[in-house]
Amino acid sequence: MTTRAIVKSVLSGDTVIIRPKEAPAKGQPAKEKLLHLAGIQSPRLGSSTREDEPYSFSAREYLRALLVGKEVAYNVSHSIPGAGSEREFVTLLIAPAGPGQPPQDVATLVVSQGWAKLRDNVGDGEDAVRRLGAEEAKKREQLRAVEQQAKAEGKGLWAEQPESQRTVSFQMPADPHAFVAEHKDHDIDAIVEQVRDGTQLRVRLLLDEENHQFINLVLAGAKSPRASAGRENDPSTAEPWGEEAKFFTEVRMLQRSIKVRLLSAPVSLGASPFQSGPTPAGSAKSANGTNGLPAPTSGGASVIIGTAKHPNGNIAEFLCGAGLAKVIDWHAGILAPHGGLDRFRAAEKSAKDRKLGLWEGYGTKANGASNGSAAVASTTKGNEFDATVVRIWGSDQLSVVPKGEEKERRLQLSSVRGPRGTDPKSTYWANEAKEFLRKRLIGKTVHVHIDYVKPREGEYEERECATITYGNANNNIAQQLIEKGLATVLRHKRDDEDRSMELDKLILAEQTAVTDIKGLHSDKEVSVSRVVDASETASRALSYLTQWKRQGKHSAVVDFVSAGSRFKLSMPKENTKVTFVLAGIRAPRTARNAQEKSEPYGPESLRFASKYLQRDVEVAFDSTDKSGGFIGAMYAQGGANIAVELVREGLATVHQFSADQLSFGRELTAAEEEAKSAKKNIWSTYTEEDTTATKAVDETGALTPEYLDVYVSSVKEDPFSFSVQILDKDSVTSLEKLMSDFSLHHKHPTSSAPAGFSPKTGELVSAKFTEDNQWYRAKVKKASALKKEAVLYFIDYGNEETLPFSRIRPLDSKFKSLPGQAKEARLSFVKLVPRSSEYGSEALRRFNYFTENRKLVANIDQKEGNLLHLRLIDPSDPNAADDPLACINADLVREGLATVDKSVRYINSYPQVKRKLDDATEGAKKDRLGIFEFGDVSED
């Protein structure tokens, strides 16, 4: 009886395994049968206990290429009893060579190519007829003739030159990591010799003509369910859909020629999830223990992770698309150089949508959920919105206020775990992570995508988990945090779909951090600095005040806002924290508990001041109070005086006596009059005439004209500002004499620095300027004993430079009496176009052209602490003689290289100057100059 089947695999030149044409029943392994070609014998392939017989691989390859995956017909000619089952010997037929021709006998084809011999135990003539029957004996005679022909032609086994013996290694490489490193980034020709389950293969690597290496290959990026194991193929040992996945891979890959690319060899069991040294890309730091792959018990690896590419594509991707494998998140890193997991995820999503295989019940539980957490998830999961970051709670949590709303939403970064624990290392990196988030995000507009909602668990509240991006480049803050080693990726369960929408990028970022030994993954010795509370007592505060007051403005961060005018600040450079009170104002009191009652507009004042929470500010100290609080001025980024802003909003009142002692006292008074005029908040019931208030602003906003001869001594580019020297007779003479004596002093050997001299922040020193190698007086802005260099401000010229300690000397006391001659300044009423803009360089060049090496006249239009707002006039400009309002400020506006600064409040007190600047702006627009080259950009 003739039976039809599909050839599953070929074991040698005379032995095949077949399976039925039909797919097996669900959950059942494919039935198979071993067949031997009757009458012939081919060399046997080797194994771990014996070597290949000569020509065995070539014979097997001939038959493999001829039969695997093809339909055949066979008749059993005879069988021989064996251990456990009979060995069946068959006549095997394949499709005709051409139309109208008979089917081809496989044994005849093999013998004709010289890849098999006739068996010798049959005999010939009458003896063969007696043993086999007439028809079979006739076939054997035909085979003998074919064999004689192959011998005559020297084919296969009958070749005159013996086959070169190849080396075949049946064991895994002794050092899999070195083996992977040797062959990484190369596609290796290979043959799939066994399919263990959908994503685990036994592969013969054809390294070259002389060397073959067997490996256990795990497909990167996907994991199929376990198939039945052992010789019995007991389906009860298989996981659901495991047999289907195995069959899917077998029919496409078994004994097919493929390309293999090796990516990683997992480390042995028990390895630390984070290694102390660099980890090879794709190491099993991420694979081990998370993806269910076999792991070795010794130092080597029992598998190698890689890709297997059929001519039609990557089999792992096809398995995902058929719903027979799930994506392995932790392979994102090793697959990143090869396109990542995007195609795998797309294929998996398609399978989910069609409810194929593993996903046949997908979505049922979610649709049937009725608990509170599921309800929240259904309303917020997938939501996207823009928001402003208002607070950083820790290394992986923050609060935002969505645009158009007022209520804060506290968010957790999806799939991110910040440093935990109270040990010094965890605390140190947690602080670093929190500061990283603060510097990047606080006050910024971000885009939020809610990935999932983490349900309430124990003492932990329900939390929305989100992917947060910022900037035009859509920077993922979680990815940046992890890449710097300031957090790790949360290990999700394999079936847990609550994860970051960009989990692959996070995994790759963590791999980069581990490889580069950054942050948490480093052995760096770290310690948490002890922060001194300078406001602990009044006497301690007083001990700091004199020095801090003399040093001018200090950088600080707002840690807490307790009232509209009272703050807790940290001063990182000074390693201290302080209580800070805004000078010259009084904000309404806010209730501290449920029993107290807030004063009118107290909560509003607190809310306004809270927008500076966690912001970088600058503070200038004036005095201290009885409880150790420091009193002074606080400036937001951009220079706005926060006390003035509170008063202007009608959320604080001016304490006139205190304000009169302050340099910005007139600004406070003007701001209060403005709030009264607008009847804002506290002044909502104010009844005095608006015109009176307006008049008060006009009278107090403008300063009495004060013209000075000045010289622009330095220009800072970003942000733009400049320094001037005031050229009165006494100061010029004093500076010239000082510089002459200074130069002579430094030529004397005794002026050298003492051994081990290390300048301190705020100290006055002598410094050798790089450009001319001359000595000048300078103030230390920042010093690094580790780098042995300091950032210096040259007090007589306004330049800044970073110099090594070797170019710095202590300043002799005789040179300290003359105050620094450089005055910090900005242009009154106007601001240059930003340095980053297309016209920024030209604006800076024109300012330098107008001011460089020129004696100018300046009028002080406003003072902001030590900062002078100047109108610069070139006395050599013929227009200045005819037009008293002619100035460089207006010239820059007329050329379209500066704009009127609407943030300066005093401009309305100079109506003639304002009109001059408005005319200059209109002229620039009309002539299409500078930023108006392509039209009116006022709205931009």
PDB file of C-alpha atoms in Angstrom, residues 78 110 130 175 212 243 246 264 373 382-383 408 422 696 712 747 768 779 796 845 848 868 898 913:
ATOM      1  CA  HIS A  78      10.143  -5.257   4.619  1.00  0.00           C
ATOM      2  CA  VAL A 110      21.187   8.697  -3.889  1.00  0.00           C
ATOM      3  CA  ARG A 130      14.352 -16.254  -3.498  1.00  0.00           C
ATOM      4  CA  ASP A 175      33.648  29.726  26.729  1.00  0.00           C
ATOM      5  CA  HIS A 212      31.146  22.853  12.471  1.00  0.00           C
ATOM      6  CA  GLU A 243       2.963  22.202  20.622  1.00  0.00           C
ATOM      7  CA  LYS A 246       6.921  24.022  18.018  1.00  0.00           C
ATOM      8  CA  SER A 264      24.658  37.196  23.898  1.00  0.00           C
ATOM      9  CA  SER A 373      -9.040  50.631  40.292  1.00  0.00           C
ATOM     10  CA  GLY A 382      -3.987  56.245  27.513  1.00  0.00           C
ATOM     11  CA  ASN A 383      -4.788  59.890  28.267  1.00  0.00           C
ATOM     12  CA  GLU A 408      -2.109  69.111  40.877  1.00  0.00           C
ATOM     13  CA  THR A 422      18.414  54.604  53.982  1.00  0.00           C
ATOM     14  CA  ALA A 696       2.500 108.245  42.006  1.00  0.00           C
ATOM     15  CA  VAL A 712      32.603  99.282  28.621  1.00  0.00           C
ATOM     16  CA  LYS A 747      57.730  91.237  39.865  1.00  0.00           C
ATOM     17  CA  LYS A 768      47.148  86.339  36.044  1.00  0.00           C
ATOM     18  CA  LYS A 779      37.149  87.668  43.423  1.00  0.00           C
ATOM     19  CA  ASP A 796      38.089  96.174  38.100  1.00  0.00           C
ATOM     20  CA  ARG A 845      28.819  92.296  16.985  1.00  0.00           C
ATOM     21  CA  ASN A 848      30.728  95.696  20.407  1.00  0.00           C
ATOM     22  CA  LEU A 868      22.764  99.592  36.729  1.00  0.00           C
ATOM     23  CA  ALA A 898      17.053  94.699  20.014  1.00  0.00           C
ATOM     24  CA  VAL A 913      12.172 107.624  25.570  1.00  0.00           C
TER      25      VAL A 913
END
